[in-house]
Amino acid sequence: MSERDGIYDITWNWPVFLSQLLGFAVIVGALVEWVVPQVKTAMLRSQQTIRGQLEESSQATARLAAAERAFAEAAATARTEVAQIHEEARADAERIIAELRRTAAAEVARVRGYGEDRVAQVNRQLRAELGQDLTAAVLDRTELVVAERLDSPEAVSDSIDRFLDELAVHAGRAEEIRNSP
């Protein structure tokens, strides 16, 4: 056995090699002719889509940043407006409270004056009624006392004597007044 006969004995079969080379070239040609342009077109479309998405993403990022700035500005403006509205509301509340206090004080003074007038009126009315009642009671009592004293003929006689004595005293005074210069 020689080294040529061993496992490393490579022989070229030229017709098979050339036919396989031709088949490979046809396959590569077909791939280059029909598959590569479609793959290139698909890759270009994908690249354009990705570029568009990257542009949209950068635009969206810019719009997001602008929206965040606008939100921050709007929030600051809103806080300022809320503080201003709060201050105005507090001032309005203080003004309304002061006005209500003035109104209440005036109403209290009016009601107090009316009450005092009413009390004075009721006081005058009660005094008048009590005066009338007292006069009626005194007259009734006097009538009762006079009736009790004049029940007997001696009392009537004493009463007439006293009356006449008082008339005489009054007549004497009247005479003195007439005679005086």
Short mmCIF file of N, CA and C in Angstrom, two decimals:
data_model
loop_
_atom_site.label_atom_id
_atom_site.label_comp_id
_atom_site.label_asym_id
_atom_site.label_seq_id
_atom_site.Cartn_x
_atom_site.Cartn_y
_atom_site.Cartn_z
N MET A 1 0.79 -1.15 0.00
CA MET A 1 0.00 0.00 0.00
C MET A 1 0.85 1.24 0.00
N SER A 2 0.39 2.08 -0.71
CA SER A 2 1.13 3.31 -0.82
C SER A 2 0.32 4.45 -0.20
N GLU A 3 0.93 5.48 -0.06
CA GLU A 3 0.25 6.62 0.56
C GLU A 3 -0.88 7.12 -0.32
N ARG A 4 -0.82 6.89 -1.54
CA ARG A 4 -1.86 7.31 -2.45
C ARG A 4 -3.10 6.51 -2.26
N ASP A 5 -2.97 5.32 -1.82
CA ASP A 5 -4.11 4.45 -1.67
C ASP A 5 -4.82 4.70 -0.34
N GLY A 6 -4.34 5.47 0.51
CA GLY A 6 -4.90 5.68 1.84
C GLY A 6 -6.11 6.60 1.85
N ILE A 7 -6.46 6.98 2.95
CA ILE A 7 -7.63 7.81 3.11
C ILE A 7 -7.42 9.22 2.60
N TYR A 8 -6.24 9.59 2.43
CA TYR A 8 -5.99 10.93 1.94
C TYR A 8 -5.89 10.98 0.45
N ASP A 9 -6.33 10.05 -0.19
CA ASP A 9 -6.24 10.00 -1.63
C ASP A 9 -7.41 10.78 -2.20
N ILE A 10 -7.14 11.97 -2.66
CA ILE A 10 -8.17 12.82 -3.21
C ILE A 10 -7.99 12.80 -4.72
N THR A 11 -9.07 12.54 -5.39
CA THR A 11 -9.05 12.56 -6.84
C THR A 11 -10.10 13.53 -7.30
N TRP A 12 -9.79 14.16 -8.32
CA TRP A 12 -10.73 15.14 -8.87
C TRP A 12 -11.50 14.51 -9.99
N ASN A 13 -12.80 14.65 -9.84
CA ASN A 13 -13.63 14.21 -10.93
C ASN A 13 -14.14 15.48 -11.57
N TRP A 14 -13.50 15.82 -12.63
CA TRP A 14 -13.73 17.11 -13.25
C TRP A 14 -15.15 17.29 -13.79
N PRO A 15 -15.76 16.40 -14.37
CA PRO A 15 -17.12 16.64 -14.84
C PRO A 15 -18.09 16.87 -13.68
N VAL A 16 -17.96 16.16 -12.57
CA VAL A 16 -18.84 16.34 -11.43
C VAL A 16 -18.56 17.72 -10.79
N PHE A 17 -17.27 18.04 -10.67
CA PHE A 17 -16.90 19.31 -10.08
C PHE A 17 -17.45 20.46 -10.90
N LEU A 18 -17.30 20.39 -12.21
CA LEU A 18 -17.77 21.47 -13.07
C LEU A 18 -19.30 21.56 -13.05
N SER A 19 -19.95 20.42 -13.01
CA SER A 19 -21.42 20.46 -12.96
C SER A 19 -21.91 21.05 -11.63
N GLN A 20 -21.22 20.72 -10.56
CA GLN A 20 -21.61 21.28 -9.25
C GLN A 20 -21.30 22.77 -9.19
N LEU A 21 -20.15 23.14 -9.81
CA LEU A 21 -19.79 24.56 -9.86
C LEU A 21 -20.81 25.33 -10.68
N LEU A 22 -21.26 24.75 -11.78
CA LEU A 22 -22.25 25.39 -12.62
C LEU A 22 -23.58 25.50 -11.86
N GLY A 23 -23.98 24.46 -11.15
CA GLY A 23 -25.22 24.49 -10.36
C GLY A 23 -25.14 25.57 -9.25
N PHE A 24 -23.97 25.66 -8.62
CA PHE A 24 -23.77 26.67 -7.60
C PHE A 24 -23.86 28.07 -8.19
N ALA A 25 -23.25 28.28 -9.37
CA ALA A 25 -23.29 29.57 -10.03
C ALA A 25 -24.72 29.93 -10.41
N VAL A 26 -25.51 28.95 -10.86
CA VAL A 26 -26.91 29.21 -11.22
C VAL A 26 -27.69 29.61 -9.96
N ILE A 27 -27.42 28.91 -8.87
CA ILE A 27 -28.12 29.24 -7.62
C ILE A 27 -27.74 30.63 -7.15
N VAL A 28 -26.44 30.95 -7.17
CA VAL A 28 -25.97 32.27 -6.76
C VAL A 28 -26.54 33.33 -7.70
N GLY A 29 -26.55 33.06 -9.00
CA GLY A 29 -27.11 34.01 -9.97
C GLY A 29 -28.59 34.24 -9.71
N ALA A 30 -29.33 33.16 -9.45
CA ALA A 30 -30.76 33.29 -9.16
C ALA A 30 -30.96 34.09 -7.88
N LEU A 31 -30.14 33.82 -6.89
CA LEU A 31 -30.25 34.58 -5.64
C LEU A 31 -29.96 36.05 -5.88
N VAL A 32 -28.89 36.34 -6.64
CA VAL A 32 -28.52 37.73 -6.91
C VAL A 32 -29.59 38.39 -7.77
N GLU A 33 -30.17 37.66 -8.71
CA GLU A 33 -31.15 38.23 -9.63
C GLU A 33 -32.50 38.49 -8.95
N TRP A 34 -33.00 37.57 -8.15
CA TRP A 34 -34.35 37.71 -7.64
C TRP A 34 -34.45 37.95 -6.11
N VAL A 35 -33.61 37.37 -5.36
CA VAL A 35 -33.74 37.46 -3.90
C VAL A 35 -33.06 38.71 -3.36
N VAL A 36 -31.83 38.98 -3.80
CA VAL A 36 -31.07 40.11 -3.27
C VAL A 36 -31.82 41.43 -3.48
N PRO A 37 -32.42 41.74 -4.67
CA PRO A 37 -33.13 43.00 -4.82
C PRO A 37 -34.33 43.11 -3.86
N GLN A 38 -35.02 42.01 -3.69
CA GLN A 38 -36.16 42.06 -2.76
C GLN A 38 -35.68 42.24 -1.32
N VAL A 39 -34.60 41.59 -0.96
CA VAL A 39 -34.07 41.76 0.39
C VAL A 39 -33.56 43.18 0.57
N LYS A 40 -32.88 43.75 -0.50
CA LYS A 40 -32.41 45.14 -0.41
C LYS A 40 -33.60 46.09 -0.27
N THR A 41 -34.67 45.84 -1.04
CA THR A 41 -35.85 46.69 -0.97
C THR A 41 -36.48 46.60 0.43
N ALA A 42 -36.60 45.41 0.94
CA ALA A 42 -37.17 45.22 2.28
C ALA A 42 -36.29 45.89 3.33
N MET A 43 -34.98 45.76 3.16
CA MET A 43 -34.06 46.38 4.11
C MET A 43 -34.15 47.90 4.04
N LEU A 44 -34.25 48.46 2.80
CA LEU A 44 -34.39 49.91 2.65
C LEU A 44 -35.70 50.39 3.30
N ARG A 45 -36.79 49.64 3.06
CA ARG A 45 -38.05 50.00 3.68
C ARG A 45 -37.94 49.96 5.20
N SER A 46 -37.32 48.93 5.71
CA SER A 46 -37.14 48.81 7.16
C SER A 46 -36.29 49.95 7.69
N GLN A 47 -35.23 50.28 6.97
CA GLN A 47 -34.37 51.39 7.40
C GLN A 47 -35.15 52.72 7.38
N GLN A 48 -35.93 52.93 6.31
CA GLN A 48 -36.72 54.15 6.25
C GLN A 48 -37.77 54.18 7.38
N THR A 49 -38.41 53.05 7.64
CA THR A 49 -39.38 52.98 8.73
C THR A 49 -38.70 53.29 10.06
N ILE A 50 -37.53 52.70 10.26
CA ILE A 50 -36.79 52.94 11.51
C ILE A 50 -36.36 54.40 11.60
N ARG A 51 -35.88 54.97 10.46
CA ARG A 51 -35.50 56.40 10.47
C ARG A 51 -36.73 57.27 10.80
N GLY A 52 -37.87 56.95 10.17
CA GLY A 52 -39.11 57.69 10.45
C GLY A 52 -39.52 57.57 11.92
N GLN A 53 -39.41 56.37 12.43
CA GLN A 53 -39.75 56.16 13.83
C GLN A 53 -38.78 56.91 14.75
N LEU A 54 -37.49 56.92 14.37
CA LEU A 54 -36.52 57.67 15.17
C LEU A 54 -36.82 59.17 15.12
N GLU A 55 -37.20 59.67 13.93
CA GLU A 55 -37.57 61.09 13.81
C GLU A 55 -38.83 61.39 14.65
N GLU A 56 -39.83 60.51 14.51
CA GLU A 56 -41.05 60.69 15.29
C GLU A 56 -40.75 60.62 16.79
N SER A 57 -39.86 59.72 17.16
CA SER A 57 -39.48 59.60 18.57
C SER A 57 -38.80 60.87 19.06
N SER A 58 -37.89 61.41 18.23
CA SER A 58 -37.21 62.65 18.65
C SER A 58 -38.21 63.81 18.68
N GLN A 59 -39.14 63.85 17.70
CA GLN A 59 -40.18 64.88 17.73
C GLN A 59 -41.09 64.70 18.95
N ALA A 60 -41.44 63.46 19.25
CA ALA A 60 -42.28 63.20 20.42
C ALA A 60 -41.54 63.59 21.69
N THR A 61 -40.24 63.33 21.73
CA THR A 61 -39.45 63.73 22.89
C THR A 61 -39.43 65.24 23.02
N ALA A 62 -39.28 65.94 21.90
CA ALA A 62 -39.29 67.40 21.93
C ALA A 62 -40.68 67.91 22.36
N ARG A 63 -41.76 67.29 21.81
CA ARG A 63 -43.11 67.70 22.21
C ARG A 63 -43.35 67.40 23.69
N LEU A 64 -42.83 66.28 24.17
CA LEU A 64 -42.97 65.94 25.58
C LEU A 64 -42.25 66.97 26.45
N ALA A 65 -41.04 67.35 26.05
CA ALA A 65 -40.30 68.36 26.82
C ALA A 65 -41.06 69.69 26.80
N ALA A 66 -41.59 70.06 25.62
CA ALA A 66 -42.36 71.30 25.52
C ALA A 66 -43.63 71.20 26.38
N ALA A 67 -44.29 70.06 26.34
CA ALA A 67 -45.50 69.87 27.15
C ALA A 67 -45.16 69.93 28.63
N GLU A 68 -44.03 69.35 29.03
CA GLU A 68 -43.63 69.41 30.44
C GLU A 68 -43.33 70.85 30.86
N ARG A 69 -42.67 71.61 29.97
CA ARG A 69 -42.41 73.02 30.28
C ARG A 69 -43.73 73.79 30.39
N ALA A 70 -44.63 73.54 29.43
CA ALA A 70 -45.93 74.22 29.46
C ALA A 70 -46.71 73.83 30.72
N PHE A 71 -46.64 72.56 31.09
CA PHE A 71 -47.32 72.12 32.30
C PHE A 71 -46.73 72.80 33.53
N ALA A 72 -45.41 72.88 33.59
CA ALA A 72 -44.76 73.53 34.73
C ALA A 72 -45.16 75.01 34.79
N GLU A 73 -45.18 75.67 33.62
CA GLU A 73 -45.58 77.09 33.59
C GLU A 73 -47.05 77.23 33.99
N ALA A 74 -47.90 76.34 33.48
CA ALA A 74 -49.33 76.40 33.82
C ALA A 74 -49.53 76.13 35.31
N ALA A 75 -48.77 75.18 35.85
CA ALA A 75 -48.88 74.88 37.29
C ALA A 75 -48.44 76.09 38.11
N ALA A 76 -47.35 76.74 37.71
CA ALA A 76 -46.89 77.93 38.43
C ALA A 76 -47.93 79.05 38.33
N THR A 77 -48.49 79.24 37.13
CA THR A 77 -49.52 80.25 36.93
C THR A 77 -50.76 79.91 37.78
N ALA A 78 -51.13 78.64 37.79
CA ALA A 78 -52.29 78.21 38.57
C ALA A 78 -52.05 78.45 40.06
N ARG A 79 -50.83 78.13 40.53
CA ARG A 79 -50.53 78.37 41.94
C ARG A 79 -50.64 79.86 42.26
N THR A 80 -50.14 80.70 41.37
CA THR A 80 -50.21 82.15 41.57
C THR A 80 -51.67 82.60 41.59
N GLU A 81 -52.46 82.11 40.63
CA GLU A 81 -53.87 82.48 40.57
C GLU A 81 -54.63 81.99 41.80
N VAL A 82 -54.32 80.77 42.25
CA VAL A 82 -54.98 80.23 43.44
C VAL A 82 -54.64 81.09 44.65
N ALA A 83 -53.38 81.48 44.77
CA ALA A 83 -52.98 82.34 45.89
C ALA A 83 -53.70 83.69 45.81
N GLN A 84 -53.80 84.23 44.60
CA GLN A 84 -54.48 85.52 44.42
C GLN A 84 -55.97 85.38 44.74
N ILE A 85 -56.60 84.32 44.24
CA ILE A 85 -58.02 84.09 44.51
C ILE A 85 -58.24 83.90 46.01
N HIS A 86 -57.34 83.14 46.64
CA HIS A 86 -57.43 82.92 48.09
C HIS A 86 -57.34 84.25 48.84
N GLU A 87 -56.41 85.09 48.43
CA GLU A 87 -56.23 86.39 49.09
C GLU A 87 -57.47 87.26 48.88
N GLU A 88 -58.00 87.27 47.65
CA GLU A 88 -59.21 88.06 47.37
C GLU A 88 -60.39 87.53 48.18
N ALA A 89 -60.51 86.21 48.27
CA ALA A 89 -61.61 85.62 49.03
C ALA A 89 -61.49 85.97 50.51
N ARG A 90 -60.28 85.96 51.04
CA ARG A 90 -60.07 86.31 52.44
C ARG A 90 -60.44 87.78 52.67
N ALA A 91 -60.02 88.65 51.73
CA ALA A 91 -60.35 90.07 51.86
C ALA A 91 -61.86 90.28 51.76
N ASP A 92 -62.51 89.57 50.82
CA ASP A 92 -63.96 89.66 50.69
C ASP A 92 -64.66 89.17 51.96
N ALA A 93 -64.15 88.07 52.52
CA ALA A 93 -64.75 87.53 53.74
C ALA A 93 -64.61 88.52 54.88
N GLU A 94 -63.45 89.15 55.01
CA GLU A 94 -63.25 90.14 56.07
C GLU A 94 -64.18 91.33 55.87
N ARG A 95 -64.33 91.77 54.62
CA ARG A 95 -65.22 92.89 54.33
C ARG A 95 -66.67 92.53 54.64
N ILE A 96 -67.08 91.33 54.26
CA ILE A 96 -68.45 90.88 54.52
C ILE A 96 -68.69 90.76 56.02
N ILE A 97 -67.70 90.23 56.74
CA ILE A 97 -67.85 90.09 58.20
C ILE A 97 -67.98 91.46 58.84
N ALA A 98 -67.14 92.42 58.40
CA ALA A 98 -67.22 93.79 58.96
C ALA A 98 -68.60 94.40 58.66
N GLU A 99 -69.07 94.20 57.44
CA GLU A 99 -70.38 94.75 57.06
C GLU A 99 -71.50 94.10 57.87
N LEU A 100 -71.40 92.78 58.05
CA LEU A 100 -72.41 92.08 58.86
C LEU A 100 -72.37 92.55 60.32
N ARG A 101 -71.17 92.81 60.83
CA ARG A 101 -71.08 93.31 62.20
C ARG A 101 -71.73 94.69 62.32
N ARG A 102 -71.47 95.57 61.33
CA ARG A 102 -72.10 96.89 61.35
C ARG A 102 -73.61 96.75 61.27
N THR A 103 -74.08 95.90 60.38
CA THR A 103 -75.52 95.69 60.23
C THR A 103 -76.11 95.13 61.51
N ALA A 104 -75.43 94.16 62.11
CA ALA A 104 -75.92 93.56 63.35
C ALA A 104 -75.94 94.59 64.47
N ALA A 105 -74.90 95.43 64.55
CA ALA A 105 -74.86 96.46 65.60
C ALA A 105 -76.01 97.45 65.40
N ALA A 106 -76.27 97.84 64.16
CA ALA A 106 -77.39 98.75 63.90
C ALA A 106 -78.72 98.09 64.25
N GLU A 107 -78.85 96.82 63.92
CA GLU A 107 -80.09 96.10 64.23
C GLU A 107 -80.26 95.96 65.74
N VAL A 108 -79.16 95.68 66.44
CA VAL A 108 -79.23 95.57 67.90
C VAL A 108 -79.65 96.91 68.49
N ALA A 109 -79.06 98.00 68.00
CA ALA A 109 -79.42 99.34 68.50
C ALA A 109 -80.89 99.63 68.22
N ARG A 110 -81.36 99.28 67.03
CA ARG A 110 -82.76 99.52 66.68
C ARG A 110 -83.69 98.70 67.57
N VAL A 111 -83.37 97.42 67.76
CA VAL A 111 -84.22 96.56 68.59
C VAL A 111 -84.17 97.03 70.04
N ARG A 112 -82.98 97.43 70.51
CA ARG A 112 -82.85 97.92 71.89
C ARG A 112 -83.70 99.19 72.07
N GLY A 113 -83.61 100.12 71.12
CA GLY A 113 -84.41 101.34 71.18
C GLY A 113 -85.89 101.03 71.18
N TYR A 114 -86.31 100.12 70.32
CA TYR A 114 -87.72 99.72 70.27
C TYR A 114 -88.13 99.11 71.61
N GLY A 115 -87.26 98.23 72.15
CA GLY A 115 -87.56 97.58 73.43
C GLY A 115 -87.67 98.60 74.55
N GLU A 116 -86.74 99.56 74.58
CA GLU A 116 -86.78 100.60 75.62
C GLU A 116 -88.04 101.45 75.48
N ASP A 117 -88.40 101.79 74.24
CA ASP A 117 -89.62 102.57 74.02
C ASP A 117 -90.84 101.76 74.47
N ARG A 118 -90.84 100.51 74.14
CA ARG A 118 -91.97 99.65 74.51
C ARG A 118 -92.07 99.52 76.02
N VAL A 119 -90.90 99.34 76.70
CA VAL A 119 -90.89 99.23 78.16
C VAL A 119 -91.41 100.53 78.78
N ALA A 120 -90.95 101.68 78.24
CA ALA A 120 -91.42 102.97 78.76
C ALA A 120 -92.93 103.11 78.56
N GLN A 121 -93.42 102.70 77.40
CA GLN A 121 -94.85 102.79 77.11
C GLN A 121 -95.65 101.89 78.06
N VAL A 122 -95.16 100.65 78.25
CA VAL A 122 -95.85 99.72 79.15
C VAL A 122 -95.80 100.27 80.58
N ASN A 123 -94.67 100.88 80.97
CA ASN A 123 -94.53 101.48 82.30
C ASN A 123 -95.55 102.59 82.50
N ARG A 124 -95.65 103.49 81.49
CA ARG A 124 -96.63 104.58 81.58
C ARG A 124 -98.05 104.02 81.66
N GLN A 125 -98.33 103.04 80.86
CA GLN A 125 -99.66 102.44 80.84
C GLN A 125 -99.96 101.78 82.19
N LEU A 126 -98.99 101.05 82.73
CA LEU A 126 -99.20 100.41 84.03
C LEU A 126 -99.39 101.44 85.13
N ARG A 127 -98.60 102.54 85.08
CA ARG A 127 -98.78 103.60 86.09
C ARG A 127 -100.18 104.20 86.00
N ALA A 128 -100.63 104.44 84.78
CA ALA A 128 -101.97 105.02 84.61
C ALA A 128 -103.02 104.05 85.13
N GLU A 129 -102.89 102.77 84.77
CA GLU A 129 -103.86 101.77 85.22
C GLU A 129 -103.81 101.63 86.73
N LEU A 130 -102.57 101.58 87.29
CA LEU A 130 -102.44 101.46 88.74
C LEU A 130 -103.00 102.70 89.44
N GLY A 131 -102.76 103.88 88.86
CA GLY A 131 -103.33 105.12 89.43
C GLY A 131 -104.84 105.06 89.45
N GLN A 132 -105.41 104.61 88.33
CA GLN A 132 -106.87 104.50 88.27
C GLN A 132 -107.37 103.46 89.26
N ASP A 133 -106.70 102.32 89.31
CA ASP A 133 -107.10 101.27 90.25
C ASP A 133 -106.96 101.75 91.70
N LEU A 134 -105.85 102.47 91.97
CA LEU A 134 -105.63 102.98 93.32
C LEU A 134 -106.71 104.01 93.69
N THR A 135 -107.03 104.90 92.75
CA THR A 135 -108.07 105.90 93.00
C THR A 135 -109.40 105.23 93.26
N ALA A 136 -109.70 104.23 92.44
CA ALA A 136 -110.97 103.50 92.63
C ALA A 136 -110.97 102.79 93.97
N ALA A 137 -109.84 102.19 94.35
CA ALA A 137 -109.76 101.48 95.62
C ALA A 137 -109.88 102.45 96.79
N VAL A 138 -109.22 103.63 96.69
CA VAL A 138 -109.30 104.63 97.76
C VAL A 138 -110.73 105.13 97.89
N LEU A 139 -111.37 105.40 96.75
CA LEU A 139 -112.75 105.87 96.80
C LEU A 139 -113.67 104.80 97.40
N ASP A 140 -113.45 103.55 96.98
CA ASP A 140 -114.26 102.47 97.55
C ASP A 140 -114.04 102.35 99.06
N ARG A 141 -112.79 102.43 99.46
CA ARG A 141 -112.47 102.32 100.88
C ARG A 141 -113.04 103.52 101.66
N THR A 142 -112.90 104.71 101.07
CA THR A 142 -113.44 105.90 101.71
C THR A 142 -114.95 105.79 101.85
N GLU A 143 -115.58 105.34 100.80
CA GLU A 143 -117.04 105.18 100.84
C GLU A 143 -117.43 104.18 101.91
N LEU A 144 -116.66 103.10 102.02
CA LEU A 144 -116.94 102.08 103.02
C LEU A 144 -116.73 102.64 104.43
N VAL A 145 -115.63 103.39 104.62
CA VAL A 145 -115.34 103.98 105.93
C VAL A 145 -116.42 105.01 106.28
N VAL A 146 -116.80 105.86 105.33
CA VAL A 146 -117.84 106.87 105.58
C VAL A 146 -119.15 106.18 105.88
N ALA A 147 -119.46 105.13 105.14
CA ALA A 147 -120.72 104.41 105.38
C ALA A 147 -120.72 103.80 106.77
N GLU A 148 -119.56 103.25 107.21
CA GLU A 148 -119.48 102.65 108.55
C GLU A 148 -119.61 103.73 109.62
N ARG A 149 -119.01 104.88 109.39
CA ARG A 149 -119.05 105.95 110.40
C ARG A 149 -120.44 106.62 110.45
N LEU A 150 -121.11 106.63 109.33
CA LEU A 150 -122.42 107.29 109.30
C LEU A 150 -123.56 106.31 109.57
N ASP A 151 -123.25 105.14 110.03
CA ASP A 151 -124.29 104.15 110.32
C ASP A 151 -125.15 104.57 111.54
N SER A 152 -124.55 105.22 112.43
CA SER A 152 -125.30 105.60 113.64
C SER A 152 -125.71 107.07 113.56
N PRO A 153 -126.84 107.48 114.25
CA PRO A 153 -127.28 108.87 114.21
C PRO A 153 -126.28 109.78 114.91
N GLU A 154 -125.57 109.28 115.90
CA GLU A 154 -124.57 110.11 116.59
C GLU A 154 -123.42 110.42 115.68
N ALA A 155 -123.01 109.46 114.88
CA ALA A 155 -121.90 109.67 113.95
C ALA A 155 -122.30 110.68 112.91
N VAL A 156 -123.55 110.64 112.45
CA VAL A 156 -124.02 111.59 111.45
C VAL A 156 -124.00 112.98 112.07
N SER A 157 -124.46 113.07 113.30
CA SER A 157 -124.51 114.36 113.99
C SER A 157 -123.10 114.90 114.18
N ASP A 158 -122.14 114.07 114.61
CA ASP A 158 -120.74 114.49 114.80
C ASP A 158 -120.14 114.94 113.47
N SER A 159 -120.46 114.23 112.45
CA SER A 159 -119.93 114.54 111.13
C SER A 159 -120.44 115.88 110.64
N ILE A 160 -121.71 116.13 110.87
CA ILE A 160 -122.31 117.41 110.44
C ILE A 160 -121.70 118.53 111.25
N ASP A 161 -121.48 118.31 112.55
CA ASP A 161 -120.87 119.34 113.40
C ASP A 161 -119.45 119.65 112.91
N ARG A 162 -118.70 118.66 112.63
CA ARG A 162 -117.32 118.89 112.12
C ARG A 162 -117.35 119.64 110.82
N PHE A 163 -118.26 119.27 109.94
CA PHE A 163 -118.37 119.94 108.66
C PHE A 163 -118.69 121.41 108.84
N LEU A 164 -119.61 121.68 109.76
CA LEU A 164 -120.00 123.06 110.01
C LEU A 164 -118.86 123.84 110.64
N ASP A 165 -118.09 123.19 111.55
CA ASP A 165 -116.94 123.84 112.15
C ASP A 165 -115.90 124.19 111.08
N GLU A 166 -115.68 123.29 110.17
CA GLU A 166 -114.70 123.53 109.11
C GLU A 166 -115.18 124.65 108.21
N LEU A 167 -116.50 124.72 107.96
CA LEU A 167 -117.05 125.80 107.13
C LEU A 167 -116.87 127.13 107.84
N ALA A 168 -117.06 127.13 109.14
CA ALA A 168 -116.90 128.36 109.91
C ALA A 168 -115.46 128.82 109.85
N VAL A 169 -114.54 127.91 109.99
CA VAL A 169 -113.11 128.25 109.94
C VAL A 169 -112.79 128.81 108.56
N HIS A 170 -113.30 128.18 107.55
CA HIS A 170 -113.03 128.64 106.18
C HIS A 170 -113.71 129.99 105.94
N ALA A 171 -114.86 130.18 106.48
CA ALA A 171 -115.58 131.46 106.33
C ALA A 171 -114.82 132.56 107.02
N GLY A 172 -114.23 132.28 108.20
CA GLY A 172 -113.45 133.26 108.92
C GLY A 172 -112.22 133.65 108.13
N ARG A 173 -111.61 132.75 107.52
CA ARG A 173 -110.42 133.04 106.70
C ARG A 173 -110.83 133.87 105.51
N ALA A 174 -111.94 133.53 104.89
CA ALA A 174 -112.39 134.28 103.73
C ALA A 174 -112.68 135.70 104.11
N GLU A 175 -113.26 135.92 105.33
CA GLU A 175 -113.56 137.26 105.83
C GLU A 175 -112.28 138.03 106.06
N GLU A 176 -111.26 137.37 106.59
CA GLU A 176 -109.97 138.01 106.84
C GLU A 176 -109.33 138.43 105.53
N ILE A 177 -109.46 137.59 104.52
CA ILE A 177 -108.86 137.89 103.23
C ILE A 177 -109.56 139.06 102.61
N ARG A 178 -110.88 139.18 102.76
CA ARG A 178 -111.64 140.28 102.19
C ARG A 178 -111.28 141.59 102.90
N ASN A 179 -111.08 141.56 104.17
CA ASN A 179 -110.82 142.75 104.95
C ASN A 179 -109.37 143.19 104.81
N SER A 180 -108.57 142.41 104.41
CA SER A 180 -107.17 142.82 104.31
C SER A 180 -106.97 143.71 103.09
N PRO A 181 -106.13 144.74 103.29
CA PRO A 181 -106.00 145.77 102.25
C PRO A 181 -105.31 145.30 101.07
#
